[in-house]
Each structure stands twice: as C-alpha cells, then as structure tokens.
Tab-separated table of C-alpha atoms and ligand atoms in Angstrom:
chain	number	residue	atom	x	y	z
A	1	UNK	CA	27.109	13.595	6.547
A	2	UNK	CA	25.603	12.725	3.227
A	3	UNK	CA	23.080	9.944	2.804
A	4	UNK	CA	22.194	8.883	-0.724
A	5	UNK	CA	18.984	7.120	-1.715
A	6	UNK	CA	19.829	3.429	-1.951
A	7	UNK	CA	17.634	1.302	-4.220
A	8	UNK	CA	19.612	-1.907	-3.678
A	9	UNK	CA	17.548	-5.109	-3.620
A	10	UNK	CA	19.504	-6.442	-0.648
A	11	UNK	CA	21.320	-5.802	1.563
A	12	UNK	CA	18.985	-2.859	1.363
A	13	UNK	CA	18.615	0.602	2.800
A	14	UNK	CA	17.905	0.868	6.538
A	15	UNK	CA	15.983	3.608	8.336
A	16	UNK	CA	18.278	6.493	9.246
A	17	UNK	CA	16.744	6.629	12.749
A	18	UNK	CA	17.789	3.011	13.297
A	19	UNK	CA	21.363	3.625	12.188
A	20	UNK	CA	21.601	6.679	14.422
A	21	UNK	CA	20.276	4.807	17.435
A	22	UNK	CA	22.727	1.968	16.758
A	23	UNK	CA	25.556	4.498	16.571
A	24	UNK	CA	24.472	6.022	19.856
A	25	UNK	CA	24.481	2.612	21.547
A	26	UNK	CA	27.414	1.126	19.656
A	27	UNK	CA	30.286	1.530	22.083
A	28	UNK	CA	28.379	1.503	25.364
A	29	UNK	CA	24.969	-0.152	25.294
A	30	UNK	CA	22.703	1.681	27.728
A	31	UNK	CA	25.435	2.222	30.285
A	32	UNK	CA	26.507	-1.430	30.471
A	33	UNK	CA	30.045	-0.505	29.416
A	34	UNK	CA	30.167	-2.723	26.368
A	35	UNK	CA	28.702	-3.117	22.893
A	36	UNK	CA	25.849	-5.490	22.074
A	37	UNK	CA	28.391	-7.162	19.753
A	38	UNK	CA	30.503	-8.115	22.737
A	39	UNK	CA	27.762	-9.514	24.960
A	40	UNK	CA	27.173	-13.159	25.743
A	41	UNK	CA	24.104	-14.414	23.941
A	42	UNK	CA	23.233	-16.210	27.191
A	43	UNK	CA	23.392	-13.072	29.350
A	44	UNK	CA	20.316	-11.253	30.659
A	45	UNK	CA	20.844	-8.183	28.490
A	46	UNK	CA	20.948	-10.038	25.213
A	47	UNK	CA	18.146	-12.418	26.198
A	48	UNK	CA	16.008	-9.328	26.786
A	49	UNK	CA	17.041	-7.767	23.437
A	50	UNK	CA	16.133	-11.022	21.672
A	51	UNK	CA	12.834	-11.440	23.483
A	52	UNK	CA	11.827	-7.824	22.810
A	53	UNK	CA	12.517	-8.267	19.102
A	54	UNK	CA	10.268	-11.315	19.034
A	55	UNK	CA	7.503	-9.585	21.001
A	56	UNK	CA	7.537	-6.630	18.635
A	57	UNK	CA	7.526	-8.796	15.526
A	58	UNK	CA	4.594	-10.767	16.939
A	59	UNK	CA	2.745	-7.542	17.579
A	60	UNK	CA	3.538	-6.065	14.147
A	61	UNK	CA	2.297	-9.145	12.285
A	62	UNK	CA	-0.403	-10.117	14.813
A	63	UNK	CA	1.144	-13.573	15.019
A	64	UNK	CA	-1.396	-15.738	16.848
A	65	UNK	CA	-0.778	-18.253	19.621
A	66	UNK	CA	0.310	-21.589	18.259
A	67	UNK	CA	3.143	-20.216	16.144
A	68	UNK	CA	6.850	-20.146	16.937
A	69	UNK	CA	9.127	-17.373	15.750
A	70	UNK	CA	12.653	-18.565	14.976
A	71	UNK	CA	15.676	-16.368	14.339
A	72	UNK	CA	18.093	-18.526	12.373
A	73	UNK	CA	21.040	-18.255	9.988
A	74	UNK	CA	21.822	-19.305	6.456
A	75	UNK	CA	19.550	-16.858	4.666
A	76	UNK	CA	16.362	-17.650	2.818
A	77	UNK	CA	18.385	-19.975	0.581
A	78	UNK	CA	18.973	-22.360	3.477
A	79	UNK	CA	15.206	-22.416	4.033
A	80	UNK	CA	14.879	-23.856	0.535
A	81	UNK	CA	16.390	-27.031	2.115
A	82	UNK	CA	14.839	-26.634	5.557
A	83	UNK	CA	11.277	-26.645	4.231
A	84	UNK	CA	11.371	-30.101	2.591
A	85	UNK	CA	13.599	-31.513	5.349
A	86	UNK	CA	11.267	-30.345	8.106
A	87	UNK	CA	7.944	-31.031	6.426
A	88	UNK	CA	8.359	-34.264	4.476
A	89	UNK	CA	9.064	-36.683	7.347
A	90	UNK	CA	5.630	-38.203	6.908
A	91	UNK	CA	6.118	-38.705	3.169
A	92	UNK	CA	4.355	-36.874	0.376
A	93	UNK	CA	5.620	-34.318	-2.098
A	94	UNK	CA	6.361	-30.641	-1.839
A	95	UNK	CA	4.163	-28.670	-4.223
A	96	UNK	CA	5.530	-25.438	-5.678
A	97	UNK	CA	4.178	-22.416	-7.507
A	98	UNK	CA	6.691	-21.280	-10.114
A	99	UNK	CA	6.660	-17.508	-10.493
A	100	UNK	CA	10.286	-16.674	-11.299
A	101	UNK	CA	13.911	-16.915	-10.258
A	102	UNK	CA	13.447	-17.381	-6.510
A	103	UNK	CA	10.561	-19.832	-6.783
A	104	UNK	CA	12.666	-21.890	-9.187
A	105	UNK	CA	15.574	-21.962	-6.758
A	106	UNK	CA	13.319	-23.215	-3.961
A	107	UNK	CA	11.917	-25.831	-6.327
A	108	UNK	CA	15.376	-26.959	-7.451
A	109	UNK	CA	16.425	-27.601	-3.872
A	110	UNK	CA	13.277	-29.626	-3.177
A	111	UNK	CA	14.009	-31.721	-6.267
A	112	UNK	CA	17.574	-32.196	-5.082
A	113	UNK	CA	16.209	-33.514	-1.783
A	114	UNK	CA	13.884	-36.038	-3.325
A	115	UNK	CA	11.220	-34.588	-5.545
A	116	UNK	CA	8.733	-31.825	-6.011
A	117	UNK	CA	5.604	-31.117	-8.004
A	118	UNK	CA	5.039	-27.887	-9.915
A	119	UNK	CA	1.449	-27.017	-9.019
A	120	UNK	CA	1.350	-23.997	-11.374
A	121	UNK	CA	3.848	-22.055	-13.443
A	122	UNK	CA	3.921	-18.879	-15.483
A	123	UNK	CA	7.277	-19.700	-17.086
A	124	UNK	CA	5.592	-19.961	-20.507
A	125	UNK	CA	4.398	-16.378	-20.113
A	126	UNK	CA	7.912	-15.179	-19.367
A	127	UNK	CA	6.822	-14.674	-15.747
A	128	UNK	CA	4.839	-11.577	-16.659
A	129	UNK	CA	2.375	-12.409	-13.896
A	130	UNK	CA	1.967	-14.694	-10.872
A	131	UNK	CA	0.044	-17.960	-11.252
A	132	UNK	CA	-3.697	-17.528	-10.635
A	133	UNK	CA	-5.649	-19.491	-8.041
A	134	UNK	CA	-7.595	-21.325	-10.753
A	135	UNK	CA	-4.367	-22.611	-12.317
A	136	UNK	CA	-3.131	-24.355	-9.167
A	137	UNK	CA	-3.302	-28.149	-9.334
A	138	UNK	CA	-1.943	-29.914	-6.251
A	139	UNK	CA	-0.602	-33.447	-6.533
A	140	UNK	CA	-2.704	-36.065	-4.672
A	141	UNK	CA	0.171	-36.644	-2.219
A	142	UNK	CA	0.896	-32.935	-1.594
A	143	UNK	CA	2.536	-32.346	1.807
A	144	UNK	CA	2.683	-28.544	1.491
A	145	UNK	CA	2.259	-25.756	-1.031
A	146	UNK	CA	5.215	-23.386	-1.363
A	147	UNK	CA	5.095	-20.009	-3.071
A	148	UNK	CA	7.210	-16.872	-3.340
A	149	UNK	CA	5.106	-13.899	-2.294
A	150	UNK	CA	7.280	-11.353	-4.067
A	151	UNK	CA	9.764	-12.178	-6.836
A	152	UNK	CA	12.529	-9.733	-6.007
A	153	UNK	CA	14.227	-10.024	-9.395
A	154	UNK	CA	11.223	-10.229	-11.717
A	155	UNK	CA	9.115	-7.689	-9.820
A	156	UNK	CA	6.147	-10.081	-9.716
A	157	UNK	CA	3.879	-10.444	-6.688
A	158	UNK	CA	0.627	-12.158	-5.730
A	159	UNK	CA	-2.401	-9.970	-5.187
A	160	UNK	CA	-4.156	-12.825	-3.384
A	161	UNK	CA	-3.300	-15.474	-0.827
A	162	UNK	CA	-3.085	-18.899	-2.508
A	163	UNK	CA	-5.585	-21.440	-1.211
A	164	UNK	CA	-3.885	-24.735	-0.380
A	165	UNK	CA	-6.858	-26.773	0.856
A	166	UNK	CA	-5.828	-28.807	3.873
A	167	UNK	CA	-2.069	-28.822	3.247
A	168	UNK	CA	0.144	-26.220	4.939
A	169	UNK	CA	0.858	-23.081	2.954
A	170	UNK	CA	4.574	-22.223	2.983
A	171	UNK	CA	5.759	-18.808	1.877
A	172	UNK	CA	9.096	-17.244	1.003
A	173	UNK	CA	8.348	-13.695	2.121
A	174	UNK	CA	11.937	-12.426	1.985
A	175	UNK	CA	11.264	-9.233	0.070
A	176	UNK	CA	7.726	-8.446	1.233
A	177	UNK	CA	7.367	-9.393	4.917
A	178	UNK	CA	6.155	-6.407	6.993
A	179	UNK	CA	5.352	-4.524	3.790
A	180	UNK	CA	1.629	-5.116	4.135
A	181	UNK	CA	-0.758	-6.838	6.521
A	182	UNK	CA	-1.114	-10.612	6.296
A	183	UNK	CA	-3.247	-13.162	8.076
A	184	UNK	CA	-0.571	-15.386	9.607
A	185	UNK	CA	-3.162	-17.977	10.624
A	186	UNK	CA	-3.513	-18.917	6.944
A	187	UNK	CA	0.102	-20.107	6.816
A	188	UNK	CA	2.007	-23.164	7.958
A	189	UNK	CA	5.459	-21.601	7.514
A	190	UNK	CA	6.620	-18.102	6.590
A	191	UNK	CA	10.309	-17.382	6.146
A	192	UNK	CA	12.308	-14.323	5.180
A	193	UNK	CA	15.963	-13.362	4.942
A	194	UNK	CA	16.348	-10.154	6.939
A	195	UNK	CA	18.379	-8.087	4.496
A	196	UNK	CA	15.507	-6.887	2.315
A	197	UNK	CA	12.727	-5.554	4.473
A	198	UNK	CA	13.815	-6.295	8.054
A	199	UNK	CA	17.424	-5.465	8.874
A	200	UNK	CA	21.007	-6.313	7.995
A	201	UNK	CA	22.142	-9.583	6.417
A	202	UNK	CA	22.885	-12.550	8.639
A	203	UNK	CA	19.505	-13.308	10.160
A	204	UNK	CA	16.530	-15.235	8.812
A	205	UNK	CA	13.094	-15.118	10.382
A	206	UNK	CA	10.967	-18.291	10.336
A	207	UNK	CA	7.384	-18.314	11.590
A	208	UNK	CA	6.161	-21.874	11.957
A	209	UNK	CA	2.915	-23.398	13.207
A	210	UNK	CA	3.428	-25.617	16.256
A	211	UNK	CA	1.991	-28.766	14.718
A	212	UNK	CA	4.612	-28.644	11.939
A	213	UNK	CA	7.560	-28.896	14.311
A	214	UNK	CA	7.469	-32.681	14.379
A	215	UNK	CA	7.278	-33.619	10.711
A	216	UNK	CA	11.006	-33.614	9.984
A	217	UNK	CA	12.804	-36.277	8.043
A	218	UNK	CA	15.055	-38.240	10.429
A	219	UNK	CA	18.262	-37.194	8.662
A	220	UNK	CA	17.505	-33.463	9.166
A	221	UNK	CA	20.676	-31.906	10.597
A	222	UNK	CA	20.128	-30.466	14.071
A	223	UNK	CA	21.144	-27.038	12.868
A	224	UNK	CA	18.400	-27.095	10.211
A	225	UNK	CA	15.677	-28.491	12.461
A	226	UNK	CA	12.735	-26.231	13.325
A	227	UNK	CA	12.080	-28.330	16.448
A	228	UNK	CA	15.649	-27.821	17.682
A	229	UNK	CA	15.531	-24.074	17.034
A	230	UNK	CA	12.147	-23.801	18.769
A	231	UNK	CA	13.258	-25.778	21.821
A	232	UNK	CA	16.447	-23.773	22.224
A	233	UNK	CA	15.094	-20.252	21.749
A	234	UNK	CA	16.956	-20.078	18.416
A	235	UNK	CA	20.227	-20.457	20.314
A	236	UNK	CA	21.343	-23.970	19.490
A	237	UNK	CA	24.614	-22.272	18.684
A	238	UNK	CA	25.782	-18.646	18.783
A	239	UNK	CA	23.204	-16.546	16.935
A	240	UNK	CA	24.143	-13.413	14.912
A	241	UNK	CA	23.545	-11.254	17.965
A	242	UNK	CA	24.191	-7.838	16.464
A	243	UNK	CA	21.968	-8.492	13.437
A	244	UNK	CA	19.233	-9.647	15.814
A	245	UNK	CA	19.578	-6.436	17.843
A	246	UNK	CA	19.401	-4.290	14.690
A	247	UNK	CA	16.305	-6.121	13.482
A	248	UNK	CA	14.788	-5.340	16.876
A	249	UNK	CA	15.522	-1.643	16.342
A	250	UNK	CA	13.791	-1.810	12.941
A	251	UNK	CA	10.719	-3.387	14.567
A	252	UNK	CA	10.624	-0.532	17.105
A	253	UNK	CA	10.980	2.011	14.300
A	254	UNK	CA	8.107	0.407	12.411
A	255	UNK	CA	5.869	0.407	15.471
A	256	UNK	CA	6.623	4.092	16.037
A	257	UNK	CA	5.582	4.769	12.420
A	258	UNK	CA	2.187	3.223	13.050
A	259	UNK	CA	2.899	-0.401	12.235
A	260	UNK	CA	2.357	-2.503	9.148
A	261	UNK	CA	-1.008	-1.033	8.072
A	262	UNK	CA	0.463	2.476	8.065
A	263	UNK	CA	3.622	1.552	6.160
A	264	UNK	CA	1.566	-0.485	3.671
A	265	UNK	CA	-0.308	2.668	2.763
A	266	UNK	CA	2.974	4.499	2.157
A	267	UNK	CA	4.290	1.546	0.136
A	268	UNK	CA	1.211	1.547	-2.091
A	269	UNK	CA	1.611	5.271	-2.672
A	270	UNK	CA	5.315	4.974	-3.556
A	271	UNK	CA	4.730	2.110	-5.983
A	272	UNK	CA	1.709	3.779	-7.610
A	273	UNK	CA	3.728	6.966	-8.211
A	274	UNK	CA	6.644	5.092	-9.762
A	275	UNK	CA	4.562	2.796	-11.994
A	276	UNK	CA	2.497	5.777	-13.141
A	277	UNK	CA	5.675	7.630	-14.107
A	278	UNK	CA	6.887	4.586	-16.060
A	279	UNK	CA	3.553	3.959	-17.774
A	280	UNK	CA	3.086	7.591	-18.758
A	281	UNK	CA	6.467	7.802	-20.447
A	282	UNK	CA	7.415	6.542	-23.884
A	283	UNK	CA	10.963	6.240	-22.647
A	284	UNK	CA	10.522	3.676	-19.838
A	285	UNK	CA	8.530	0.451	-19.601
A	286	UNK	CA	7.615	-2.330	-17.184
A	287	UNK	CA	6.313	-5.616	-18.632
A	288	UNK	CA	4.443	-7.027	-15.617
A	289	UNK	CA	0.647	-7.376	-15.774
A	290	UNK	CA	-1.207	-4.890	-13.595
A	291	UNK	CA	-2.488	-7.342	-10.954
A	292	UNK	CA	0.952	-8.888	-10.411
A	293	UNK	CA	3.146	-5.823	-10.104
A	294	UNK	CA	5.408	-5.816	-7.069
A	295	UNK	CA	5.047	-2.983	-4.601
A	296	UNK	CA	8.607	-3.592	-3.389
A	297	UNK	CA	10.774	-4.136	-6.470
A	298	UNK	CA	10.037	-2.162	-9.615
A	299	UNK	CA	12.003	-3.317	-12.667
A	300	UNK	CA	11.970	-1.068	-15.714
A	301	UNK	CA	13.687	-0.771	-19.063
A	302	UNK	CA	14.880	2.136	-21.105
A	303	UNK	CA	13.543	2.221	-24.649
A	304	UNK	CA	17.130	2.462	-25.880
A	305	UNK	CA	19.258	0.092	-23.847
A	306	UNK	CA	22.468	1.613	-25.200
A	307	UNK	CA	21.705	4.405	-22.711
A	308	UNK	CA	21.662	2.023	-19.713
A	309	UNK	CA	25.212	2.727	-18.562
A	310	UNK	CA	24.727	6.453	-18.971
A	311	UNK	CA	21.514	6.273	-16.947
A	312	UNK	CA	23.247	4.415	-14.123
A	313	UNK	CA	26.236	6.743	-14.044
A	314	UNK	CA	24.066	9.878	-14.035
A	315	UNK	CA	21.802	8.386	-11.379
A	316	UNK	CA	24.737	7.630	-9.143
A	317	UNK	CA	26.065	11.146	-9.621
A	318	UNK	CA	22.626	12.371	-8.524
A	319	UNK	CA	22.819	10.284	-5.332
A	320	UNK	CA	20.539	7.460	-6.514
A	321	UNK	CA	22.349	4.190	-5.916
A	322	UNK	CA	22.083	0.597	-7.157
A	323	UNK	CA	19.456	0.983	-9.860
A	324	UNK	CA	20.967	-1.693	-12.076
A	325	UNK	CA	18.598	-4.623	-12.710
A	326	UNK	CA	19.626	-8.144	-11.804
A	327	UNK	CA	22.260	-9.498	-14.183
A	328	UNK	CA	19.859	-12.245	-15.328
A	329	UNK	CA	17.275	-9.767	-16.635
A	330	UNK	CA	19.186	-6.560	-17.348
A	331	UNK	CA	17.549	-3.150	-17.423
A	332	UNK	CA	16.884	-1.269	-14.201
A	333	UNK	CA	15.266	-2.087	-10.893
A	334	UNK	CA	14.280	0.172	-8.024
A	335	UNK	CA	13.792	-1.612	-4.714
A	336	UNK	CA	11.538	0.555	-2.577
A	337	UNK	CA	11.170	-1.346	0.683
A	338	UNK	CA	9.716	0.019	3.937
A	339	UNK	CA	12.869	1.994	4.721
A	340	UNK	CA	12.859	3.902	1.396
A	341	UNK	CA	11.263	7.269	2.136
A	342	UNK	CA	8.724	8.783	-0.249
A	343	UNK	CA	11.241	11.566	-1.005
A	344	UNK	CA	13.557	8.895	-2.415
A	345	UNK	CA	10.922	7.758	-4.879
A	346	UNK	CA	10.117	11.372	-5.802
A	347	UNK	CA	13.826	12.040	-6.384
A	348	UNK	CA	14.032	8.993	-8.646
A	349	UNK	CA	10.977	10.050	-10.648
A	350	UNK	CA	12.408	13.574	-11.088
A	351	UNK	CA	15.696	12.127	-12.239
A	352	UNK	CA	14.014	9.716	-14.697
A	353	UNK	CA	11.971	12.576	-16.059
A	354	UNK	CA	15.008	14.755	-16.618
A	355	UNK	CA	16.993	11.920	-18.181
A	356	UNK	CA	14.162	11.120	-20.601
A	357	UNK	CA	13.921	14.785	-21.633
A	358	UNK	CA	17.665	14.996	-22.215
A	359	UNK	CA	17.819	11.774	-24.235
A	360	UNK	CA	14.305	11.237	-25.583
B	401	PLP	C1	17.017	-12.456	-1.587
B	401	PLP	C2	15.995	-13.541	-1.688
B	401	PLP	C3	16.309	-14.883	-1.393
B	401	PLP	C4	17.689	-15.317	-0.996
B	401	PLP	O1	18.022	-14.796	0.221
B	401	PLP	P1	19.402	-15.139	0.947
B	401	PLP	O2	19.151	-14.631	2.317
B	401	PLP	O3	20.474	-14.411	0.196
B	401	PLP	O4	19.595	-16.602	0.891
B	401	PLP	C5	15.299	-15.819	-1.472
B	401	PLP	N1	14.049	-15.477	-1.833
B	401	PLP	C6	13.704	-14.208	-2.127
B	401	PLP	C7	12.307	-13.879	-2.517
B	401	PLP	C8	14.677	-13.202	-2.059
B	401	PLP	O5	14.352	-11.931	-2.357
C-alpha cells in the first residue's frame, strides 16, 4: 500500500485510521452480516450510528442545550439558499461580510432570493485580509449577519468572532469547523459541507439555535426547512447513510486524538511552519496579511510562474498531490486540514526547499 500526502481542498484527505476501520467494517458491520451502506436508515443499527455521530460532534464542539444538529444534503452551497429562506420569514435583510469567493457566492444567492446588504467588504483590498470588526455596518433592518470563517480559495480567515449585536450570527464554517475551539453559544447558525474537515462529500452539518427554527419564509421547500429536518431527525427522506457513518468515525478519531483543543494546537504548528518557510524564501510568497492568514488553506505563488507546471509535476512525482491553486487565482495552495499529518507538511516544506534550490 502506498498513501501519498493529499493537499486537496475538498474532497480532502481523511485519517488513515478512519479508512482502515471503514475497510474492516465494510462488508460485515460488527457481525450484522451486511454493510452500513445496505442498512435501512430507519433500523436500530443505523439510528444508533447516527445518534452516536451527533453525540460525539456535540461533545467535540461543546454544543450547548438549545441547539439542534442537522445532517442534511446539498452541500454548503444549498445552505446559501437555506439561510435566507429559513431566517427571513419575519422580514428584514440578510447582512453579509464579503471576504472572498465563498462569501460572494452566499451573498449572490441571498440577492437572488430577495436582497442582501453588504455590511463590510475587503474586495477593494483584493481580499488580502478579512473585514475588521470596526468596519462592519449593519443595515437597520438586519435579520442576521452572515460571514465565511475561512475562505478556502483565498486563504483568508477571521482571527476574531464578529459581533452582530442582537441579530443572529450565521457562519459558513465549511473549511474550518473542528479545526479550533469555538463558542457555539455566540452563533445562531453554523453550517459546513463535510468534505473539507469532517468526512466524505455528501453530508452537510447545520447547527441551529432552537428559536430560529420558526422564522422560515412560507414558500420554503420542505426539504430545505430547518424545522422539518429538526422534527424528523434529519430523515425527512433517505439521508446519505454511509457518509454519515464515516463522519461519525472521524469524530471518534478526533476524540481519541484529544479533541478540538489538541488538534488546534497541531494545526497552528503546521500552518506556522509552512508560512515561515514561505516567508523566509525569496522563491515563494503569500499575499495575505498576518492577522488574516488561514490555518487550513495556504495559497502561495512561485516567483517565476513559468515554473508552476514543473513544480506541480515534480510534487506529484514526490507523492504530494493536488497542490494546484484554484483556477480563479492560480498559483499553488496547500490545504492542511485536521487529517493532514505534520509529516505531510514537513514533506512539502522539504520538497519546496529542494525545488527552490534547483530552480532559484
Ligand atoms: C467548499 C466550500 C463551499 C461549497 O461547498 P459545497 O459542499 O461544494 O457546496 C462553501 N463554502 C466554503 C467556505 C467552502 O470551502
């Protein structure tokens, strides 16, 4: 067997221990004589798998009473519609912080559904940092404040928790959830597509405060309704059972590693090592301001972009996969989520070092 280091932004690398456990249980789940993939989602075994996943996620994030955890489909992109549909039933306007590609997509969908207010934007700065608290201006009719905790493409993150006054704070945490500790009680809604920092593609986690379950616009489709998902244990229709099970295995893996506080420490170390290597070289660069640098996605450029293809080919030959930056920004990007071991980051730094010496 040969496992390469996979720096893909998503679907992203998974812990080897999780894949091995899944393999062990694949054909015959704990002596039941069938695979989790083949079980009824209404049967006792799957209900227990689903409930255990929720319990472990609640424990990992210290989710307080008064919040529902929903396991839904459609990816984070569907949440771009769900948020305004579920929260604007009482009128008002969705307020958005504009920090890059993903924030803009969320904003565009809110506009499509009736209107949105940009409460702060760093577009004029080329998204080299996240908006600062002092720059946020809510509209008088604000119904919520939405922000994107970690811009997966731009490599921009918030180093503070935006203050939204008395309107609910809504966060797209797709590429940073479980990467560091958060105070869930500060949020109205948190959502995250699973395929970055949780598990395989196909599942989306939504954490929603109870009092926000009944603010939906009347035309909200049942399948997009938080209330419906909450009342039906996220099983209004057939859920992606196997993805749910795998996410549960990742939660168990994370608990065994000491939980979110422990992995956050490792994440900080990995990111600090990689940014230091970039900053110390004349050959590589990262344009993001120090306080807004993402711990999860590290974009970087080569001084001479005519070497980009060579860099990628050599990296792949060295077992370092998917380092190409997003097509909208070019350059390189290393996604170093929870499941990327420190050895992977060290291997990347060694490779970058060698490449710079050969071509510098
Ligand atoms: C990947 C990503 C999305 C889109 O996720 P899908 O599950 O593909 O819809 C949205 N927001 C952020 C921050 C992301 O990283």
